[in-house]
Coordinates of C-alpha atoms and ligand atoms in Angstrom, one line a residue:
Chain A
Q1 CA 76.2 26.4 -23.0
L2 CA 76.0 29.2 -25.5
V3 CA 75.1 28.4 -29.1
D4 CA 77.9 28.8 -31.6
D5 CA 78.7 28.0 -35.2
G6 CA 79.8 24.5 -34.4
Y7 CA 76.4 23.7 -32.8
Y8 CA 74.6 25.1 -35.9
D9 CA 76.8 22.9 -38.0
D10 CA 75.7 19.8 -36.0
V11 CA 72.1 20.7 -36.5
M12 CA 72.7 21.2 -40.2
E13 CA 74.3 17.8 -40.4
A14 CA 71.4 16.2 -38.6
L15 CA 69.0 17.7 -41.2
V16 CA 71.2 16.6 -44.2
L17 CA 71.4 13.1 -42.7
S18 CA 67.6 13.0 -42.5
D19 CA 67.4 13.7 -46.3
V20 CA 66.2 17.3 -45.9
G21 CA 68.7 18.3 -48.6
M22 CA 71.6 20.8 -48.5
E23 CA 69.9 23.7 -50.0
L24 CA 66.8 23.7 -47.7
S25 CA 69.0 22.8 -44.6
D26 CA 71.1 25.9 -45.3
S27 CA 68.1 28.2 -45.5
L28 CA 66.5 26.5 -42.4
I29 CA 69.7 27.1 -40.4
E30 CA 69.5 30.8 -41.4
R31 CA 65.9 31.0 -40.3
I32 CA 66.7 29.3 -37.0
R33 CA 69.6 31.7 -36.3
A34 CA 67.4 34.7 -37.1
E35 CA 64.6 33.4 -34.8
M36 CA 67.1 32.9 -32.0
R37 CA 68.4 36.4 -32.5
D38 CA 65.0 38.0 -32.7
R39 CA 63.9 36.3 -29.5
G40 CA 67.1 37.0 -27.7
L41 CA 67.8 33.3 -27.1
A42 CA 71.4 32.3 -26.8
Y43 CA 71.7 28.8 -25.3
R44 CA 72.0 25.5 -27.2
R45 CA 69.1 24.1 -25.3
D46 CA 66.8 26.7 -27.0
V47 CA 67.6 25.6 -30.5
P48 CA 65.6 22.3 -30.8
A49 CA 62.3 24.0 -29.9
V50 CA 62.9 26.9 -32.4
A51 CA 64.0 24.4 -35.1
R52 CA 60.9 22.3 -34.6
E53 CA 58.8 25.4 -34.9
V54 CA 60.4 26.5 -38.1
L55 CA 60.1 22.9 -39.6
T56 CA 56.6 22.4 -38.5
G57 CA 55.7 25.7 -40.0
I58 CA 56.6 24.4 -43.4
L59 CA 54.4 21.3 -43.0
T60 CA 51.3 23.3 -41.9
D61 CA 51.6 26.1 -44.5
V62 CA 49.6 24.0 -47.1
R63 CA 46.4 24.0 -49.0
E64 CA 43.3 22.4 -47.5
P65 CA 42.9 18.7 -48.3
V66 CA 39.8 17.6 -50.2
P67 CA 37.3 16.5 -47.6
L68 CA 35.2 13.4 -47.9
V69 CA 31.7 14.5 -48.9
P70 CA 28.7 12.6 -47.6
D71 CA 26.0 11.5 -49.9
R72 CA 28.2 11.7 -53.0
L73 CA 30.8 9.6 -54.6
N74 CA 34.3 10.3 -53.3
V75 CA 37.3 9.1 -55.3
I76 CA 40.8 8.5 -54.0
M77 CA 43.6 7.8 -56.5
L78 CA 47.0 6.5 -55.4
V79 CA 50.0 7.4 -57.7
G80 CA 53.8 7.1 -57.3
V81 CA 57.0 5.4 -58.4
N82 CA 57.5 1.6 -58.4
G83 CA 57.4 -0.1 -55.0
S84 CA 56.5 3.0 -52.9
G85 CA 53.5 1.3 -51.3
K86 CA 50.5 2.3 -53.3
T87 CA 48.7 -1.0 -53.3
T88 CA 49.2 -1.5 -49.6
I89 CA 48.0 2.0 -48.8
S90 CA 44.9 1.4 -51.0
A91 CA 44.0 -1.6 -48.8
K92 CA 44.8 0.3 -45.6
L93 CA 42.5 3.2 -46.6
A94 CA 39.7 0.9 -47.7
H95 CA 39.9 -0.9 -44.3
R96 CA 39.9 2.4 -42.4
L97 CA 37.0 3.9 -44.3
K98 CA 35.0 0.6 -44.1
Q99 CA 35.5 0.7 -40.3
E100 CA 34.1 4.2 -40.3
G101 CA 30.9 2.8 -41.8
L102 CA 31.5 3.9 -45.4
K103 CA 30.8 1.7 -48.4
V104 CA 34.1 1.3 -50.2
I105 CA 35.1 -0.2 -53.6
L106 CA 38.6 -0.7 -55.0
A107 CA 39.7 -0.4 -58.6
A108 CA 42.7 -2.5 -59.6
A109 CA 44.0 -0.2 -62.3
D110 CA 47.5 -1.7 -62.3
T111 CA 47.1 -4.0 -65.3
F112 CA 50.8 -4.1 -66.0
R113 CA 52.9 -5.5 -63.1
A114 CA 52.9 -9.3 -62.7
A115 CA 50.1 -10.3 -60.2
A116 CA 49.3 -6.7 -59.3
T117 CA 45.6 -7.4 -59.6
E118 CA 45.9 -10.6 -57.5
Q119 CA 47.7 -8.6 -54.8
L120 CA 44.9 -6.1 -54.5
S121 CA 42.2 -8.8 -54.7
V122 CA 43.8 -10.7 -51.8
W123 CA 43.5 -7.4 -49.8
A124 CA 40.0 -6.8 -50.9
H125 CA 38.9 -10.3 -49.8
R126 CA 40.7 -9.9 -46.5
I127 CA 39.0 -6.6 -45.6
G128 CA 35.7 -7.5 -47.1
V129 CA 35.3 -4.8 -49.8
D130 CA 34.3 -5.0 -53.5
I131 CA 36.9 -4.8 -56.2
V132 CA 36.7 -4.1 -60.0
T133 CA 39.5 -5.7 -62.0
G134 CA 40.5 -5.9 -65.7
Q135 CA 42.6 -8.2 -67.9
Q136 CA 46.3 -8.2 -67.7
G137 CA 47.5 -5.5 -70.1
A138 CA 44.1 -3.8 -70.3
D139 CA 43.8 -0.1 -70.6
P140 CA 43.9 1.2 -67.0
A141 CA 41.5 4.0 -67.9
A142 CA 39.0 1.4 -69.1
V143 CA 39.2 -0.5 -65.8
V144 CA 38.8 2.9 -63.9
F145 CA 35.8 3.7 -66.0
D146 CA 34.2 0.4 -65.2
A147 CA 34.9 1.0 -61.5
T148 CA 33.3 4.4 -61.6
Q149 CA 30.1 2.8 -63.1
A150 CA 30.1 0.0 -60.6
A151 CA 30.6 2.5 -57.7
A152 CA 27.6 4.6 -58.9
A153 CA 25.4 1.6 -59.6
R154 CA 26.1 0.1 -56.1
N155 CA 25.8 3.5 -54.5
M156 CA 29.2 3.5 -53.0
D157 CA 30.6 6.2 -50.8
V158 CA 34.2 5.9 -51.8
L159 CA 36.1 4.5 -54.8
I160 CA 39.8 3.9 -54.3
V161 CA 41.9 3.6 -57.5
D162 CA 45.3 1.8 -57.3
T163 CA 47.6 2.6 -60.2
A164 CA 50.7 1.0 -61.5
G165 CA 54.1 2.2 -60.3
R166 CA 56.0 4.3 -62.8
L167 CA 59.2 6.4 -62.8
Q168 CA 58.2 10.1 -63.3
T169 CA 60.7 10.3 -66.2
K170 CA 58.7 7.9 -68.3
H171 CA 56.7 10.3 -70.4
N172 CA 54.2 7.8 -72.0
L173 CA 53.4 6.4 -68.5
M174 CA 52.8 9.8 -67.1
Q175 CA 50.5 10.5 -70.1
E176 CA 48.6 7.3 -69.2
L177 CA 48.2 8.7 -65.7
S178 CA 46.8 11.9 -67.0
K179 CA 44.3 9.9 -69.0
V180 CA 43.1 8.0 -66.0
T181 CA 42.7 11.3 -64.1
R182 CA 40.6 12.7 -66.9
T183 CA 38.5 9.6 -67.1
I184 CA 37.6 10.0 -63.4
D185 CA 36.8 13.7 -63.8
K186 CA 34.5 13.0 -66.7
A187 CA 32.8 9.9 -65.3
C188 CA 32.3 11.3 -61.8
E189 CA 31.1 14.8 -62.5
G190 CA 30.9 16.7 -59.2
A191 CA 32.6 14.0 -57.1
A192 CA 35.2 14.9 -54.5
V193 CA 38.5 13.6 -56.0
T194 CA 41.7 13.1 -53.9
R195 CA 44.9 12.4 -55.8
I196 CA 47.6 11.2 -53.4
L197 CA 51.3 10.8 -54.2
V198 CA 52.8 7.9 -52.3
L199 CA 56.4 8.5 -51.3
D200 CA 58.8 6.0 -49.8
A201 CA 60.4 7.3 -46.6
T202 CA 63.9 6.1 -47.9
V203 CA 63.7 8.3 -51.0
G204 CA 66.5 10.9 -51.3
Q205 CA 66.6 14.1 -53.3
N206 CA 64.7 12.4 -56.2
A207 CA 61.5 13.1 -54.2
M208 CA 61.3 16.6 -55.6
S209 CA 61.4 15.5 -59.2
Q210 CA 58.7 12.8 -58.4
A211 CA 56.4 15.4 -56.7
E212 CA 56.8 18.0 -59.5
L213 CA 56.2 15.6 -62.4
F214 CA 53.4 13.6 -60.8
N215 CA 51.8 17.0 -59.9
E216 CA 52.0 18.0 -63.5
A217 CA 50.5 14.8 -64.7
C218 CA 47.6 14.6 -62.3
E219 CA 47.3 17.7 -60.0
L220 CA 48.0 16.2 -56.6
T221 CA 45.8 17.1 -53.7
G222 CA 47.7 15.1 -51.0
I223 CA 50.8 13.2 -50.1
A224 CA 51.3 9.9 -48.1
M225 CA 54.7 8.8 -46.9
N226 CA 55.2 5.1 -46.4
K227 CA 57.6 2.9 -44.5
L228 CA 58.3 5.3 -41.7
D229 CA 58.6 2.3 -39.4
G230 CA 62.1 1.9 -40.9
S231 CA 65.4 3.8 -40.1
A232 CA 64.8 6.4 -42.8
K233 CA 63.6 9.8 -41.6
G234 CA 61.8 11.0 -44.7
G235 CA 63.2 14.5 -44.6
T236 CA 62.6 15.1 -48.3
L237 CA 59.0 15.8 -47.3
F238 CA 60.0 19.3 -46.2
A239 CA 61.4 20.4 -49.5
V240 CA 58.4 18.9 -51.4
V241 CA 55.8 20.5 -49.2
D242 CA 57.7 23.8 -49.1
R243 CA 57.7 23.9 -52.9
L244 CA 54.3 22.5 -53.8
K245 CA 52.2 23.4 -50.6
I246 CA 50.4 20.1 -50.9
P247 CA 49.1 18.7 -47.5
V248 CA 50.6 15.4 -46.2
L249 CA 47.6 13.3 -45.3
Y250 CA 48.8 9.8 -44.1
I251 CA 51.9 7.9 -43.1
G252 CA 52.5 4.2 -43.4
V253 CA 54.1 2.5 -40.5
G254 CA 54.0 -1.2 -41.4
E255 CA 52.7 -3.9 -43.7
Q256 CA 49.5 -4.7 -41.9
V257 CA 46.2 -3.3 -42.8
G258 CA 46.0 -1.2 -39.6
D259 CA 49.4 0.4 -40.0
L260 CA 48.2 3.7 -41.3
L261 CA 48.2 6.9 -39.3
D262 CA 47.0 10.4 -39.9
F263 CA 49.9 12.7 -40.5
D264 CA 50.9 14.7 -37.4
P265 CA 53.4 17.5 -38.3
L266 CA 54.6 17.8 -34.7
E267 CA 55.2 14.1 -34.3
F268 CA 57.0 13.9 -37.7
T269 CA 59.2 16.9 -36.9
G270 CA 60.0 15.5 -33.4
G271 CA 61.3 12.4 -35.1
L272 CA 64.0 14.6 -36.9
I273 CA 64.8 17.0 -34.1
P274 CA 64.3 15.2 -30.8
Chain B
K1 CA 78.8 19.4 -65.6
M2 CA 81.2 19.3 -62.8
Q3 CA 83.8 21.5 -64.6
D4 CA 81.3 24.2 -65.1
R5 CA 80.1 24.0 -61.5
I6 CA 83.6 24.5 -60.2
L7 CA 84.4 27.2 -62.7
G8 CA 81.2 29.0 -61.6
A9 CA 82.5 28.8 -58.0
L10 CA 85.8 30.2 -58.9
K11 CA 84.6 33.1 -61.0
N12 CA 87.1 35.4 -59.5
M13 CA 90.1 33.0 -59.9
A14 CA 93.4 34.8 -60.0
K15 CA 94.0 35.9 -63.6
S16 CA 97.2 34.0 -63.6
G17 CA 95.0 30.9 -64.1
R18 CA 96.7 29.3 -61.1
L19 CA 94.6 28.0 -58.2
S20 CA 95.3 29.2 -54.7
E21 CA 94.6 27.1 -51.6
A22 CA 91.4 29.1 -51.1
D23 CA 90.4 28.3 -54.7
V24 CA 90.8 24.6 -54.1
E25 CA 88.7 25.0 -51.0
K26 CA 85.9 26.6 -53.0
G27 CA 86.1 23.9 -55.7
L28 CA 85.9 21.1 -53.1
R29 CA 82.9 22.8 -51.6
E30 CA 81.1 22.5 -54.9
I31 CA 82.1 18.9 -55.3
R32 CA 80.8 18.2 -51.8
L33 CA 77.5 19.9 -52.7
A34 CA 77.2 17.9 -55.9
L35 CA 77.7 14.6 -54.0
L36 CA 75.2 15.4 -51.3
E37 CA 72.6 16.4 -54.0
A38 CA 73.3 13.0 -55.6
D39 CA 72.3 11.3 -52.3
V40 CA 75.8 10.3 -51.2
N41 CA 75.9 9.9 -47.5
L42 CA 77.3 12.9 -45.5
S43 CA 80.0 11.1 -43.7
V44 CA 81.1 9.2 -46.8
T45 CA 81.2 12.5 -48.6
K46 CA 83.4 14.1 -46.0
K47 CA 85.9 11.3 -46.1
F48 CA 86.0 11.3 -49.8
I49 CA 86.6 15.1 -50.0
S50 CA 89.5 14.9 -47.6
R51 CA 91.1 12.2 -49.7
V52 CA 90.6 14.2 -52.9
Q53 CA 92.1 17.3 -51.2
Q54 CA 95.2 15.4 -50.2
K55 CA 95.6 14.0 -53.7
A56 CA 94.9 17.4 -55.4
V57 CA 97.5 19.1 -53.2
G58 CA 99.8 16.2 -53.7
Q59 CA 99.5 16.4 -57.5
D60 CA 100.4 20.0 -57.1
V61 CA 97.1 21.3 -58.6
L62 CA 98.1 24.6 -57.2
G63 CA 101.0 25.0 -59.6
Q64 CA 99.5 23.7 -62.7
L65 CA 98.4 25.6 -65.7
N66 CA 95.0 23.9 -66.1
P67 CA 94.2 23.3 -62.5
I68 CA 90.4 22.9 -62.7
D69 CA 90.7 20.0 -65.2
T70 CA 93.2 18.4 -62.9
L71 CA 91.0 18.8 -59.9
V72 CA 88.0 17.3 -61.7
M73 CA 90.2 14.5 -63.0
V74 CA 91.3 13.6 -59.5
V75 CA 87.7 13.6 -58.3
Y76 CA 86.6 11.4 -61.2
E77 CA 89.5 8.9 -60.8
E78 CA 89.1 8.7 -57.0
L79 CA 85.3 8.0 -57.4
T80 CA 85.8 5.4 -60.1
E81 CA 88.4 3.7 -57.9
L82 CA 86.0 3.7 -54.9
L83 CA 83.2 2.2 -57.0
G84 CA 85.4 -0.7 -58.1
G85 CA 88.1 0.7 -60.4
K86 CA 88.4 0.7 -64.2
E87 CA 89.4 -2.9 -64.5
Y88 CA 86.4 -4.2 -62.4
D89 CA 84.7 -7.3 -63.7
P90 CA 81.1 -7.6 -62.2
K91 CA 80.4 -11.0 -63.7
F92 CA 79.5 -13.9 -61.5
D93 CA 81.9 -16.8 -61.1
P94 CA 80.9 -19.2 -63.9
G95 CA 80.4 -21.9 -61.3
V96 CA 77.8 -20.0 -59.2
K97 CA 75.1 -22.4 -58.1
R98 CA 73.0 -20.7 -55.4
I99 CA 71.9 -17.0 -55.3
M100 CA 69.9 -15.5 -52.4
M101 CA 68.1 -12.1 -52.9
V102 CA 67.5 -9.8 -49.9
G103 CA 66.5 -6.2 -49.3
L104 CA 64.0 -3.7 -48.0
Q105 CA 60.3 -3.8 -49.1
G106 CA 59.7 -2.8 -52.7
S107 CA 63.4 -2.5 -53.7
G108 CA 62.9 -4.9 -56.7
K109 CA 64.0 -8.3 -55.4
T110 CA 61.3 -10.4 -57.2
T111 CA 61.7 -8.6 -60.5
T112 CA 65.5 -8.9 -60.3
S113 CA 65.2 -12.6 -59.5
G114 CA 63.2 -13.0 -62.7
K115 CA 65.8 -10.9 -64.6
L116 CA 68.7 -13.0 -63.3
A117 CA 66.9 -16.3 -64.2
N118 CA 66.3 -14.9 -67.7
R119 CA 70.0 -14.0 -68.1
F120 CA 71.2 -17.4 -67.0
K121 CA 68.7 -19.1 -69.3
S122 CA 70.0 -17.1 -72.2
E123 CA 73.5 -18.3 -71.3
G124 CA 72.3 -21.9 -71.7
K125 CA 71.7 -22.7 -68.1
K126 CA 68.6 -24.1 -66.5
P127 CA 67.8 -21.9 -63.4
L128 CA 65.2 -22.6 -60.7
L129 CA 63.4 -19.8 -58.8
I130 CA 62.3 -20.4 -55.2
A131 CA 59.3 -18.3 -54.1
A132 CA 60.2 -17.8 -50.4
D133 CA 58.1 -14.7 -49.8
L134 CA 55.1 -16.0 -48.1
S135 CA 54.0 -12.8 -46.4
R136 CA 53.2 -10.2 -49.1
P137 CA 49.9 -10.9 -50.8
A138 CA 50.3 -12.5 -54.2
A139 CA 54.1 -12.5 -53.9
V140 CA 54.3 -16.2 -55.0
D141 CA 51.9 -15.5 -57.9
Q142 CA 54.1 -12.6 -59.0
L143 CA 57.2 -14.8 -59.2
Q144 CA 55.2 -17.6 -60.9
V145 CA 54.0 -15.2 -63.6
L146 CA 57.5 -14.1 -64.2
G147 CA 58.8 -17.7 -64.3
K148 CA 56.1 -18.5 -66.9
Q149 CA 57.1 -15.6 -69.1
I150 CA 60.7 -16.8 -69.4
H151 CA 60.0 -20.6 -69.2
V152 CA 61.9 -21.0 -65.9
D153 CA 60.7 -23.4 -63.2
V154 CA 59.4 -21.9 -60.0
F155 CA 59.4 -23.9 -56.8
A156 CA 56.6 -22.8 -54.5
D157 CA 54.7 -24.1 -51.5
P158 CA 52.4 -21.4 -49.9
K159 CA 51.9 -23.6 -46.8
S160 CA 55.6 -23.9 -46.1
N161 CA 58.1 -21.5 -44.5
P162 CA 61.2 -19.8 -45.9
V163 CA 63.7 -22.2 -44.3
D164 CA 62.0 -25.4 -45.5
L165 CA 61.4 -23.8 -48.9
A166 CA 65.2 -23.2 -49.2
K167 CA 65.9 -26.9 -48.3
N168 CA 63.2 -28.4 -50.4
G169 CA 63.9 -26.0 -53.3
L170 CA 67.5 -27.2 -53.3
K171 CA 66.4 -30.9 -53.3
Q172 CA 64.1 -30.1 -56.3
G173 CA 66.9 -28.4 -58.0
D174 CA 69.2 -31.3 -57.5
K175 CA 66.6 -33.7 -58.9
D176 CA 65.9 -31.7 -62.0
S177 CA 69.6 -30.6 -62.3
N178 CA 68.8 -27.0 -62.2
N179 CA 71.6 -24.5 -62.2
P180 CA 71.7 -21.9 -60.6
V181 CA 69.0 -21.9 -57.9
I182 CA 67.8 -18.4 -57.0
I183 CA 65.8 -17.8 -53.8
D184 CA 63.5 -14.7 -53.6
T185 CA 62.8 -13.6 -50.0
A186 CA 60.2 -11.2 -48.6
G187 CA 61.1 -7.5 -48.2
R188 CA 62.0 -6.5 -44.6
L189 CA 63.3 -3.6 -42.6
A190 CA 67.0 -3.8 -41.7
I191 CA 66.0 -2.8 -38.2
D192 CA 63.6 -5.7 -37.8
E193 CA 65.7 -8.1 -35.7
E194 CA 63.2 -11.0 -35.9
L195 CA 63.0 -10.9 -39.7
M196 CA 66.7 -10.4 -40.1
D197 CA 67.3 -13.5 -38.0
E198 CA 65.0 -15.4 -40.3
L199 CA 67.3 -14.5 -43.2
V200 CA 70.2 -15.8 -41.2
K201 CA 68.4 -19.1 -40.9
V202 CA 67.5 -19.2 -44.6
K203 CA 71.2 -18.6 -45.4
E204 CA 72.2 -21.5 -43.2
A205 CA 69.7 -23.8 -44.9
F206 CA 70.4 -22.5 -48.4
K207 CA 74.2 -22.1 -48.2
P208 CA 74.3 -19.5 -51.1
D209 CA 77.4 -18.7 -53.2
E210 CA 76.0 -15.2 -53.6
I211 CA 73.8 -13.1 -51.4
L212 CA 72.7 -10.0 -53.3
L213 CA 71.3 -7.0 -51.5
V214 CA 68.8 -5.3 -53.8
V215 CA 68.6 -1.6 -53.3
D216 CA 66.5 1.1 -54.9
A217 CA 68.7 3.8 -56.7
L218 CA 66.3 6.5 -55.4
T219 CA 67.4 5.8 -51.8
G220 CA 68.9 8.7 -49.9
Q221 CA 71.0 8.9 -46.8
D222 CA 69.5 5.7 -45.3
A223 CA 71.4 3.5 -47.8
V224 CA 74.3 3.4 -45.4
E225 CA 72.2 2.0 -42.5
T226 CA 70.5 -0.5 -44.7
A227 CA 73.7 -1.8 -46.3
Q228 CA 75.6 -2.0 -43.0
R229 CA 72.9 -3.9 -41.3
F230 CA 72.3 -6.4 -44.0
D231 CA 76.0 -6.9 -44.4
E232 CA 76.7 -7.3 -40.7
K233 CA 74.0 -10.0 -40.5
L234 CA 74.5 -11.9 -43.7
N235 CA 78.0 -11.0 -45.1
I236 CA 76.5 -10.1 -48.4
T237 CA 78.5 -10.8 -51.6
G238 CA 77.2 -8.0 -53.8
I239 CA 74.7 -5.2 -54.4
V240 CA 72.1 -4.7 -57.2
L241 CA 71.0 -1.1 -57.8
T242 CA 67.5 -1.1 -59.3
K243 CA 65.4 1.7 -61.0
M244 CA 68.4 3.2 -62.6
D245 CA 66.2 4.1 -65.6
G246 CA 65.0 7.2 -63.7
D247 CA 66.7 10.5 -63.1
A248 CA 68.1 9.7 -59.7
R249 CA 71.9 10.2 -59.6
G250 CA 72.4 7.0 -57.5
G251 CA 74.8 8.3 -54.8
A252 CA 73.6 5.4 -52.7
A253 CA 76.0 3.2 -54.7
M254 CA 78.9 5.2 -53.5
S255 CA 77.7 5.2 -49.9
M256 CA 77.1 1.4 -49.8
R257 CA 80.4 0.6 -51.5
A258 CA 82.3 2.9 -49.1
V259 CA 80.8 1.4 -45.9
T260 CA 80.7 -2.3 -46.9
G261 CA 83.4 -2.7 -49.4
K262 CA 81.2 -5.1 -51.3
P263 CA 81.0 -4.9 -55.1
I264 CA 78.0 -3.5 -56.9
R265 CA 77.4 -6.1 -59.6
L266 CA 74.2 -5.2 -61.5
T267 CA 71.8 -2.4 -62.2
G268 CA 68.1 -2.7 -63.0
T269 CA 67.2 -0.4 -65.9
G270 CA 63.5 -1.1 -66.3
E271 CA 60.5 -3.3 -65.4
K272 CA 61.0 -5.8 -68.2
L273 CA 62.9 -9.0 -67.6
D274 CA 65.7 -8.1 -70.0
A275 CA 66.4 -4.7 -68.2
L276 CA 69.4 -5.9 -66.3
E277 CA 73.0 -4.6 -66.9
Y278 CA 76.4 -5.2 -65.4
F279 CA 77.8 -2.4 -63.3
F280 CA 80.5 -0.1 -64.7
P281 CA 82.3 2.1 -62.1
D282 CA 83.4 4.8 -64.5
R283 CA 79.9 5.3 -65.9
M284 CA 78.4 5.5 -62.4
A285 CA 81.1 8.0 -61.4
S286 CA 80.0 10.4 -64.1
R287 CA 76.4 9.9 -63.3
I288 CA 76.9 10.7 -59.6
L289 CA 79.0 13.7 -60.3
G290 CA 76.4 15.0 -62.8
Ligands
GTP1 N1 57.8 -1.6 -43.6 C1 56.8 -1.2 -44.4 N2 56.5 -1.8 -45.6 C2 55.5 -1.4 -46.3 C3 54.7 -0.3 -45.9 N3 53.8 -0.1 -46.9 C4 54.0 -1.0 -47.8 N4 55.0 -1.8 -47.5 C5 55.6 -2.9 -48.2 O1 56.3 -2.4 -49.3 C6 56.3 -3.3 -50.4 C7 55.7 -2.6 -51.6 O2 54.4 -2.3 -51.4 P1 53.3 -2.2 -52.5 O3 52.0 -1.8 -51.9 O4 53.3 -3.5 -53.3 O5 53.9 -1.1 -53.4 P2 53.4 -0.5 -54.8 O6 53.7 1.0 -54.8 O7 52.0 -0.9 -55.0 O8 54.3 -1.2 -55.8 P3 54.2 -1.3 -57.4 O9 52.7 -1.5 -57.7 O10 55.0 -2.4 -57.8 O11 54.7 0.0 -57.9 C8 55.4 -4.5 -49.9 O12 56.3 -5.5 -49.5 C9 54.6 -3.9 -48.8 O13 54.3 -4.9 -47.8 C10 55.0 0.4 -44.7 O14 54.4 1.3 -44.2 N5 56.0 -0.1 -43.9
GTP2 N1 61.5 1.3 -63.5 C1 61.9 0.2 -62.8 N2 61.1 -0.5 -62.0 C2 61.6 -1.6 -61.4 C3 62.9 -2.0 -61.6 N3 63.1 -3.1 -60.8 C4 61.9 -3.4 -60.2 N4 61.0 -2.4 -60.6 C5 59.6 -2.3 -60.2 O1 59.6 -2.0 -58.8 C6 58.4 -2.5 -58.2 C7 58.8 -3.4 -57.1 O2 59.4 -4.5 -57.6 P1 59.4 -6.0 -56.9 O3 60.2 -6.8 -57.7 O4 58.0 -6.3 -56.6 O5 60.1 -5.6 -55.5 P2 60.3 -6.5 -54.3 O6 61.6 -6.1 -53.7 O7 60.2 -7.9 -54.6 O8 59.1 -6.1 -53.3 P3 58.6 -6.8 -52.0 O9 58.7 -8.2 -52.3 O10 57.3 -6.3 -51.8 O11 59.6 -6.4 -50.9 C8 57.6 -3.2 -59.3 O12 56.7 -2.3 -59.8 C9 58.7 -3.5 -60.4 O13 58.2 -3.6 -61.7 C10 63.8 -1.3 -62.4 O14 65.0 -1.5 -62.6 N5 63.3 -0.2 -63.0
MG3 MG1 51.1 -1.9 -56.6
MG4 MG1 59.1 -9.4 -53.9

């Protein structure tokens, strides 16, 4: 069957329903049409492959992620809005890196939410890694500073910092995050620091505001998208990556400690455009 | 604002100040775009726009002198109506005795349970919280910390299971004449049949007056799937929209209301236990329209 406007509308709707957003979906359809024309393709069956190529292109046109550096302290900081999955991803990462033979320590820098420290401590105990905690209500930057000292003293390979959830519009909480970032940079001179924004796969168009404002507060080096085991497709990832060129590193696909996968752009795009 | 948006789209409106069919079309396209940017579900948006179109034409927008204001008024009224109407009263029945909290992971169920208990306490009641999330690490601790902060009893038994907790929590509540009893459950995916069946069993044991689906206001198109599945399984009585203290427009509210018909009762406006407000359809309508 020949491709026609109606078919392109259907593709557009599939993108919008996956949370890709109207504006980006519009421009993607234009790009797909242009590619189809340039390659002299005219059948409907040719569209999915071209669409996947255009979409995957967005996800691969990114900066290089910060590599883990041997023989030095590496720091991974998880940030994001409330309930996105930061604490769980902290535990999943600690588990994975421990299994790769690295010495890992966790910092429970969420000193605000009820039982946040206990939650990360339960994980630390389950996976068998050290954890540095602080009092309820303590300055998160102080807990992080203590953790950097412990990591250096115990000759750790990786320090993973879990932070409290916050909405990006809360100016004072974003300032607090910048302070934690500066504390790490000062205390771990020369360390390889990865700052990951954790996005919930169900998030809608608010993801862009989250990414921009968290990036302003703590210069993100990576993104993780959680809860992709649900029915949400996570399409807002395309607009975020297209705008900020930040690499997507991991996806969360469950609540167990092993439910963490490396991000695969082809697999992710295939989930939207079968 | 919506007016400006539509005016921008109709820059070359006929000088007569009257709208043509084509002008209404352009105006409606802008409204559709605004709703989708606010995370209203695509199919819900389509149905809404066609209703507005019928109404606009019916109200003879085409002939009026100030057509754009009329068009925006129709949109605003239609949206307020869909969200519950101007006369909507979100308050619980004064005799509510049992409330069950459900929803996806991380939506705000535990925090909202604490907020509700706090509100009932301030109304002179003696609520009981049941900690029935035995899967997420430190979930019971979290509810117990919240209970202590507001001096509300929390019934917990980490070795038990959600169904027995519901039954035994109610017995405890009867003994201590607690009112209402609020059960917090573990977050779960709407597509997880096994865990959704567990909720059905908890419902049978708890026999709630209210089952509140707690949904994050940042949610996008998936709000429809989530609301439909939880409603089909549990016949929910109401929706709570959390994290309204951010800049998300909250179109999920419109989507969920459109597909389930169930009322949105409350909104969470912060992490503190007093950050809970009743839902006002007209305020939400202007927030969604932007
Ligand atoms: N289905 C699913 N649930 C997840 C995943 N990752 C985390 N969760 C669940 O999501 C909920 C929130 O996760 P947390 O790790 O507590 O989120 P957080 O960002 O630390 O939350 P705050 O600290 O309160 O901001 C928990 O119930 C987790 O079990 C995932 O990949 N899939
Ligand atoms: N800003 C803001 N944060 C909220 C609101 N409601 C809940 N939160 C936060 O969202 C996060 C998740 O809240 P929880 O109450 O733990 O969510 P939950 O649904 O019980 O999570 P699970 O049990 O893991 O499924 C926490 O960091 C809360 O403080 C709200 O209205 N506004
Ligand atoms: Mg956390
Ligand atoms: Mg909970």
